[in-house]
CSV table of C-alpha atoms in Angstrom, one decimal:
chain,number,residue,atom,x,y,z
M,1,LEU,CA,89.0,105.5,146.2
M,2,CYS,CA,87.9,106.2,149.8
M,3,ALA,CA,91.4,106.1,151.3
M,4,MET,CA,92.8,109.2,152.9
M,5,ARG,CA,95.9,109.0,150.6
M,6,VAL,CA,93.7,109.7,147.5
M,7,GLU,CA,94.0,113.4,146.8
M,8,GLY,CA,91.7,113.5,143.8
M,9,ILE,CA,90.0,111.5,141.1
M,10,TYR,CA,89.6,112.0,137.4
M,11,GLU,CA,87.2,110.9,134.7
M,12,ALA,CA,88.2,107.7,132.8
M,13,GLN,CA,86.8,105.2,130.3
M,14,VAL,CA,84.1,107.6,128.9
M,15,PRO,CA,83.9,107.1,125.1
M,16,ILE,CA,83.9,110.4,123.2
M,17,GLU,CA,80.7,109.3,121.4
M,18,PHE,CA,78.9,108.8,124.7
M,19,ARG,CA,80.2,112.1,126.0
M,20,ALA,CA,78.8,113.9,123.0
M,21,ILE,CA,75.4,112.3,123.4
M,22,LEU,CA,75.5,113.0,127.1
M,23,GLU,CA,76.2,116.7,126.7
M,24,LEU,CA,74.6,117.6,123.3
M,25,GLY,CA,71.7,115.2,123.0
M,26,SER,CA,70.1,115.0,119.6
M,27,CYS,CA,70.0,118.7,118.6
M,28,CYS,CA,72.9,121.2,119.0
M,29,LYS,CA,74.2,124.5,117.6
M,30,LEU,CA,77.4,126.5,117.5
M,31,LYS,CA,77.9,128.8,120.5
M,32,THR,CA,77.3,132.4,119.7
M,33,ASP,CA,80.8,133.5,120.6
M,34,ARG,CA,82.4,131.2,118.0
M,35,SER,CA,83.4,131.9,114.5
M,36,SER,CA,81.1,131.5,111.5
M,37,THR,CA,80.7,128.0,110.1
M,38,PHE,CA,81.9,129.2,106.7
M,39,THR,CA,85.4,129.8,108.1
M,40,MET,CA,85.7,126.5,109.9
M,41,THR,CA,86.7,123.2,108.6
M,42,SER,CA,85.8,121.3,111.8
M,43,VAL,CA,84.3,121.9,115.2
M,44,ASN,CA,85.2,120.7,118.6
M,45,LEU,CA,82.8,119.4,121.3
M,46,GLU,CA,83.4,122.6,123.3
M,47,GLN,CA,82.2,124.8,120.5
M,48,LEU,CA,78.7,123.2,120.5
M,49,GLU,CA,75.8,123.6,122.9
M,50,ALA,CA,72.7,121.6,123.3
M,51,VAL,CA,69.3,122.8,122.1
M,52,THR,CA,66.4,121.3,124.1
M,53,ASP,CA,63.4,123.2,122.6
M,54,ALA,CA,63.9,122.1,119.0
M,55,GLU,CA,61.8,119.4,117.4
M,56,TYR,CA,63.9,116.4,116.4
M,57,LEU,CA,63.1,114.9,112.9
M,58,PRO,CA,59.7,116.3,112.1
M,59,GLU,CA,57.5,114.2,109.9
M,60,LYS,CA,58.8,113.8,106.3
M,61,SER,CA,61.8,116.1,107.0
M,62,ILE,CA,64.4,113.7,105.8
M,63,ARG,CA,64.5,111.0,103.1
M,64,SER,CA,65.7,107.4,103.5
M,65,ALA,CA,67.0,104.4,101.6
M,66,TYR,CA,67.1,100.8,102.6
M,67,TYR,CA,70.3,98.7,102.4
M,68,TYR,CA,70.4,94.9,102.9
M,69,GLU,CA,73.4,92.7,102.7
M,70,TYR,CA,73.7,89.0,103.6
M,71,ARG,CA,76.6,86.6,103.1
M,72,GLN,CA,76.9,82.8,103.5
M,73,ASP,CA,79.8,80.8,102.1
M,74,LYS,CA,80.3,81.8,98.4
M,75,PHE,CA,76.8,83.3,98.1
M,76,CYS,CA,76.0,87.0,98.7
M,77,VAL,CA,73.1,89.3,98.1
M,78,ILE,CA,73.0,93.1,98.4
M,79,ALA,CA,69.9,95.2,97.9
M,80,VAL,CA,69.3,98.9,97.9
M,81,ILE,CA,65.8,100.3,97.7
M,82,ASN,CA,65.6,104.1,97.2
M,83,THR,CA,62.5,105.2,99.1
M,84,ALA,CA,62.7,108.7,97.7
M,85,ALA,CA,62.5,107.4,94.1
M,86,ASN,CA,60.8,104.4,92.5
M,87,ASP,CA,63.8,102.3,91.7
M,88,ALA,CA,66.0,99.7,93.5
M,89,ILE,CA,68.7,97.2,92.7
M,90,ILE,CA,69.4,93.7,93.9
M,91,VAL,CA,72.8,92.3,93.3
M,92,GLY,CA,73.6,88.6,93.7
M,93,VAL,CA,76.7,86.5,93.7
M,94,ASN,CA,76.3,83.0,92.3
M,95,MET,CA,72.6,83.3,92.3
M,96,GLU,CA,69.6,84.1,90.1
M,97,PHE,CA,66.5,86.1,91.0
M,98,PRO,CA,62.8,85.6,90.0
M,99,ASN,CA,60.5,88.5,89.1
M,100,VAL,CA,61.2,90.7,92.1
M,101,THR,CA,58.7,93.4,91.0
M,102,LYS,CA,55.9,90.9,91.1
M,103,ILE,CA,57.0,89.8,94.6
M,104,TYR,CA,56.9,93.4,95.7
M,105,ASP,CA,53.4,93.9,94.4
M,106,ASN,CA,52.2,90.8,96.1
M,107,GLU,CA,53.7,91.7,99.5
M,108,LYS,CA,52.4,95.3,99.2
M,109,ALA,CA,48.9,94.0,98.5
M,110,ALA,CA,49.0,91.7,101.5
M,111,LEU,CA,49.7,94.7,103.8
M,112,GLU,CA,46.8,96.8,102.6
M,113,GLY,CA,44.4,97.7,105.4
M,114,THR,CA,46.7,96.6,108.2
M,115,ALA,CA,47.7,98.6,111.2
M,116,VAL,CA,51.2,99.3,109.7
M,117,THR,CA,49.8,100.8,106.5
M,118,PRO,CA,50.1,104.5,107.6
M,119,LEU,CA,53.8,103.9,108.4
M,120,LEU,CA,54.8,102.6,105.0
M,121,GLU,CA,56.2,105.3,102.8
M,122,ARG,CA,56.3,103.4,99.6
M,123,LYS,CA,55.7,104.2,96.0
M,124,PRO,CA,52.9,102.6,94.1
M,125,THR,CA,55.4,100.6,92.1
M,126,VAL,CA,59.2,100.1,92.4
M,127,ASN,CA,61.4,99.2,89.4
M,128,PHE,CA,63.8,96.5,90.5
M,129,ASN,CA,67.0,96.0,88.5
M,130,THR,CA,68.7,92.7,89.2
M,131,PHE,CA,72.4,92.0,88.6
M,132,GLN,CA,74.4,88.8,88.7
M,133,CYS,CA,78.1,89.0,89.7
M,134,ALA,CA,80.9,86.4,90.0
M,135,THR,CA,82.6,87.8,93.1
M,136,VAL,CA,81.6,89.8,96.2
M,137,LYS,CA,83.9,92.6,95.2
M,138,GLU,CA,82.2,93.0,91.8
M,139,ALA,CA,78.8,93.1,93.6
M,140,GLN,CA,80.1,95.7,96.0
M,141,ASN,CA,81.4,97.9,93.2
M,142,THR,CA,78.0,97.7,91.5
M,143,VAL,CA,76.2,98.9,94.7
M,144,ASP,CA,78.9,101.5,95.3
M,145,LYS,CA,78.2,103.0,91.8
M,146,TYR,CA,74.5,103.0,92.4
M,147,LEU,CA,74.8,104.8,95.8
M,148,ARG,CA,77.3,107.3,94.3
M,149,ALA,CA,74.7,108.2,91.6
M,150,ILE,CA,72.1,108.8,94.3
M,151,ARG,CA,74.4,111.1,96.1
M,152,GLN,CA,75.2,113.1,93.0
M,153,VAL,CA,71.6,113.5,91.8
M,154,ASP,CA,69.7,113.9,95.1
M,155,THR,CA,71.2,116.6,97.3
M,156,GLN,CA,68.5,116.5,99.9
M,157,PRO,CA,69.2,115.1,103.4
M,158,MET,CA,69.1,111.4,103.4
M,159,PHE,CA,70.0,108.5,105.7
M,160,ILE,CA,70.3,104.8,104.9
M,161,ALA,CA,68.7,102.1,107.1
M,162,VAL,CA,71.2,99.3,107.2
M,163,HIS,CA,70.0,95.7,107.7
M,164,SER,CA,72.9,93.2,107.8
M,165,ASN,CA,74.7,90.9,110.1
M,166,GLU,CA,78.1,92.4,109.1
M,167,GLN,CA,79.7,95.1,111.2
M,168,THR,CA,79.3,98.7,109.9
M,169,SER,CA,83.0,99.1,109.4
M,170,ALA,CA,83.1,96.0,107.2
M,171,LEU,CA,80.2,97.3,105.2
M,172,MET,CA,81.8,100.7,104.6
M,173,LYS,CA,85.1,99.1,103.7
M,174,GLY,CA,83.4,97.1,100.9
M,175,VAL,CA,81.0,99.8,99.8
M,176,GLN,CA,82.8,103.2,100.1
M,177,SER,CA,79.8,105.3,99.2
M,178,LEU,CA,78.1,104.3,102.5
M,179,LYS,CA,80.5,106.8,104.2
M,180,GLU,CA,78.7,109.6,102.5
M,181,PHE,CA,75.4,108.9,104.3
M,182,PRO,CA,74.3,108.7,107.9
M,183,LEU,CA,73.6,105.1,108.7
M,184,VAL,CA,70.8,103.7,111.0
M,185,ARG,CA,71.2,100.1,112.0
M,186,ILE,CA,68.1,97.9,111.9
M,187,HIS,CA,68.6,95.6,114.9
M,188,CYS,CA,67.0,92.4,113.5
M,189,PRO,CA,69.7,89.7,113.0
M,190,GLU,CA,69.3,87.3,110.2
M,191,PRO,CA,69.7,83.5,110.6
M,192,THR,CA,73.1,82.0,109.7
M,193,ASN,CA,71.8,79.4,107.2
M,194,LEU,CA,69.5,81.5,105.1
M,195,PHE,CA,70.8,80.1,101.8
M,196,SER,CA,70.5,76.5,103.0
M,197,ALA,CA,66.7,76.3,102.8
M,198,LEU,CA,64.9,74.8,99.9
M,199,ASP,CA,63.8,77.3,97.2
M,200,TRP,CA,66.0,79.9,98.8
M,201,GLN,CA,66.4,81.8,95.5
M,202,ARG,CA,62.7,82.7,95.7
M,203,ASN,CA,62.5,83.1,99.4
M,204,VAL,CA,65.4,85.5,99.7
M,205,PRO,CA,63.9,88.3,97.5
M,206,ARG,CA,60.6,87.9,99.4
M,207,ARG,CA,62.4,88.2,102.7
M,208,ILE,CA,64.2,91.4,101.5
M,209,ILE,CA,60.9,93.0,100.6
M,210,LYS,CA,59.3,92.0,103.9
M,211,HIS,CA,62.2,93.5,105.8
M,212,TYR,CA,62.0,96.6,103.7
M,213,PHE,CA,58.4,97.1,104.8
M,214,ASN,CA,59.1,96.2,108.4
M,215,SER,CA,62.0,98.8,108.4
M,216,PHE,CA,59.5,101.6,108.5
M,217,VAL,CA,58.0,100.2,111.7
M,218,TYR,CA,61.5,99.9,113.2
M,219,LEU,CA,62.3,103.5,112.1
M,220,HIS,CA,59.1,104.8,113.6
M,221,ASP,CA,60.0,103.3,117.0
M,222,TYR,CA,63.6,104.5,116.7
M,223,VAL,CA,62.5,108.0,116.1
M,224,GLN,CA,60.3,107.9,119.2
M,225,TYR,CA,63.2,106.5,121.2
M,226,SER,CA,65.4,109.3,119.9
M,227,ARG,CA,63.0,112.0,120.9
M,228,TYR,CA,62.4,110.6,124.3
M,229,LEU,CA,66.1,109.9,125.1
M,230,ARG,CA,67.4,112.9,123.2
M,231,ILE,CA,69.9,110.9,121.2
M,232,PRO,CA,70.6,110.9,117.4
M,233,LEU,CA,68.7,108.4,115.3
M,234,GLY,CA,71.9,106.7,114.2
M,235,ASN,CA,72.9,106.0,117.8
M,236,VAL,CA,70.0,103.9,118.8
M,237,PRO,CA,71.5,100.6,120.1
M,238,ALA,CA,70.2,97.1,120.1
M,239,ASP,CA,69.6,97.1,123.9
M,240,ILE,CA,67.7,100.3,124.2
M,241,SER,CA,66.6,99.7,127.8
M,242,LEU,CA,70.0,99.2,129.2
M,243,PHE,CA,71.4,102.2,127.2
M,244,ALA,CA,68.5,104.4,128.4
M,245,ALA,CA,69.2,103.5,132.1
M,246,ASP,CA,72.9,104.3,131.7
M,247,LEU,CA,72.3,107.5,129.8
M,248,PHE,CA,69.7,108.9,132.3
M,249,TYR,CA,71.9,107.9,135.3
M,250,ALA,CA,74.9,109.5,133.7
M,251,ARG,CA,73.0,112.8,133.0
M,252,HIS,CA,71.7,112.8,136.6
M,253,LEU,CA,75.2,112.3,138.0
M,254,THR,CA,76.7,115.0,135.7
M,255,LYS,CA,74.0,117.5,136.7
M,256,PHE,CA,75.1,117.2,140.3
M,257,GLY,CA,78.8,117.4,139.6
M,258,HIS,CA,79.8,113.8,139.8
M,259,VAL,CA,82.7,112.4,137.9
M,260,LEU,CA,81.9,109.5,135.6
M,261,TRP,CA,83.7,106.2,135.5
M,262,ILE,CA,82.2,103.9,132.9
M,263,SER,CA,82.8,100.2,132.8
M,264,PRO,CA,83.6,98.6,129.4
M,265,LEU,CA,82.0,95.3,130.7
M,266,ILE,CA,78.5,94.4,131.7
M,267,ARG,CA,79.4,94.4,135.4
M,268,PRO,CA,80.1,97.7,137.2
M,269,ASP,CA,83.7,98.9,137.5
M,270,LEU,CA,84.3,100.0,141.1
M,271,GLY,CA,87.9,101.0,140.5
M,272,GLY,CA,89.4,98.0,142.3
M,273,LYS,CA,87.7,98.7,145.6
M,274,GLU,CA,85.7,95.5,145.4
M,275,LEU,CA,89.0,93.6,145.6
M,276,ASP,CA,89.9,95.3,148.9
M,277,ASP,CA,86.6,94.7,150.7
M,278,TRP,CA,87.0,91.5,152.7
M,279,ARG,CA,84.3,92.2,155.3
M,280,ILE,CA,81.8,89.6,154.0
M,281,GLY,CA,84.4,86.9,153.9
M,282,SER,CA,85.8,87.7,157.4
M,283,ASP,CA,82.3,87.9,159.0
M,284,TRP,CA,81.4,84.4,157.8
M,285,ASN,CA,84.8,82.8,158.3
M,286,TYR,CA,84.7,79.6,160.4
M,287,SER,CA,81.0,80.0,160.9
M,288,ALA,CA,78.7,77.4,162.5
M,289,VAL,CA,75.2,77.6,161.0
M,290,THR,CA,72.2,76.3,162.9
M,291,ASP,CA,69.4,74.8,160.8
M,292,ARG,CA,66.5,76.9,162.0
M,293,PRO,CA,63.7,77.9,159.6
M,294,PRO,CA,63.2,81.5,160.9
M,295,ALA,CA,66.9,82.6,160.7
M,296,ILE,CA,70.5,81.7,160.1
M,297,VAL,CA,72.8,82.2,163.1
M,298,ASN,CA,76.5,82.8,162.9
M,299,HIS,CA,77.7,81.5,166.3
M,300,SER,CA,81.2,82.8,166.0
M,301,ARG,CA,79.9,86.4,165.6
M,302,LEU,CA,77.3,85.8,168.3
M,303,SER,CA,79.8,84.6,170.9
M,304,LEU,CA,82.1,87.6,170.2
M,305,SER,CA,79.3,90.1,170.6
M,306,CYS,CA,78.1,88.5,173.9
M,307,SER,CA,81.6,88.4,175.5
M,308,GLY,CA,82.1,92.0,174.6
M,309,PHE,CA,78.8,92.9,176.2
M,310,PHE,CA,79.4,91.1,179.5
M,311,ASP,CA,83.0,92.5,179.8
């Protein structure tokens, strides 16, 4: 890239999602010289501009629901807890459930008076409806019908906190109604042998309820990250520290007119220049190292330097 034959450089390997977060942040609006939103079916990135003085996600400004899915061999469990209402469903494949409402009440009572109590937006009671299905597809259709009913009845803004080891694309492929909601991933992976433990049919519902309560703690932290980094809530990654460093550095470079070249791997991508740099190898070629505690002496370089000095 530093060679004289290079006349110019261009930006490459910058995902469109990262570019949108980089330029727009968490809040944006249509530019004033653009058409009305009522006459537009879609907008481009160039038609939007960032808003830095807006408060992102004020308290109790948006509703949420909790989605849990876990699969192992022929077993599967899917749970949806509608935080805005007082109902929930748990669908199991080849499994039976105990009294989930009683488990919920016990776990809720155990959290009373703790430090996380102010963060828990829960109803006094939640009516759990359990379903038993023979196949995963049947369970997904049951959950899809439930989410579709929520979308039709409740027109208020709502996002779904998703807790699952499955990829988001795989979840939306099985449950089509997930595409109708903004999704926020809860980055807390489940063990691979959850259904192998003894008394797992009782432990799994209890685990779902605990994860549901813990999700409010995660969401509280995610909202703080989103406000500080100016990124949408649904784009909070698992490794928030590394992402924050990349984002702040990219914004700093863009501010001063630098062109971005993002590496798809963990190691930096130097555009191939690291392959042409042989200085380290040539400097230490055929070196004779003296074992001295204070320093390491390269005699070949030392002799060349001395001969040039006396000449």
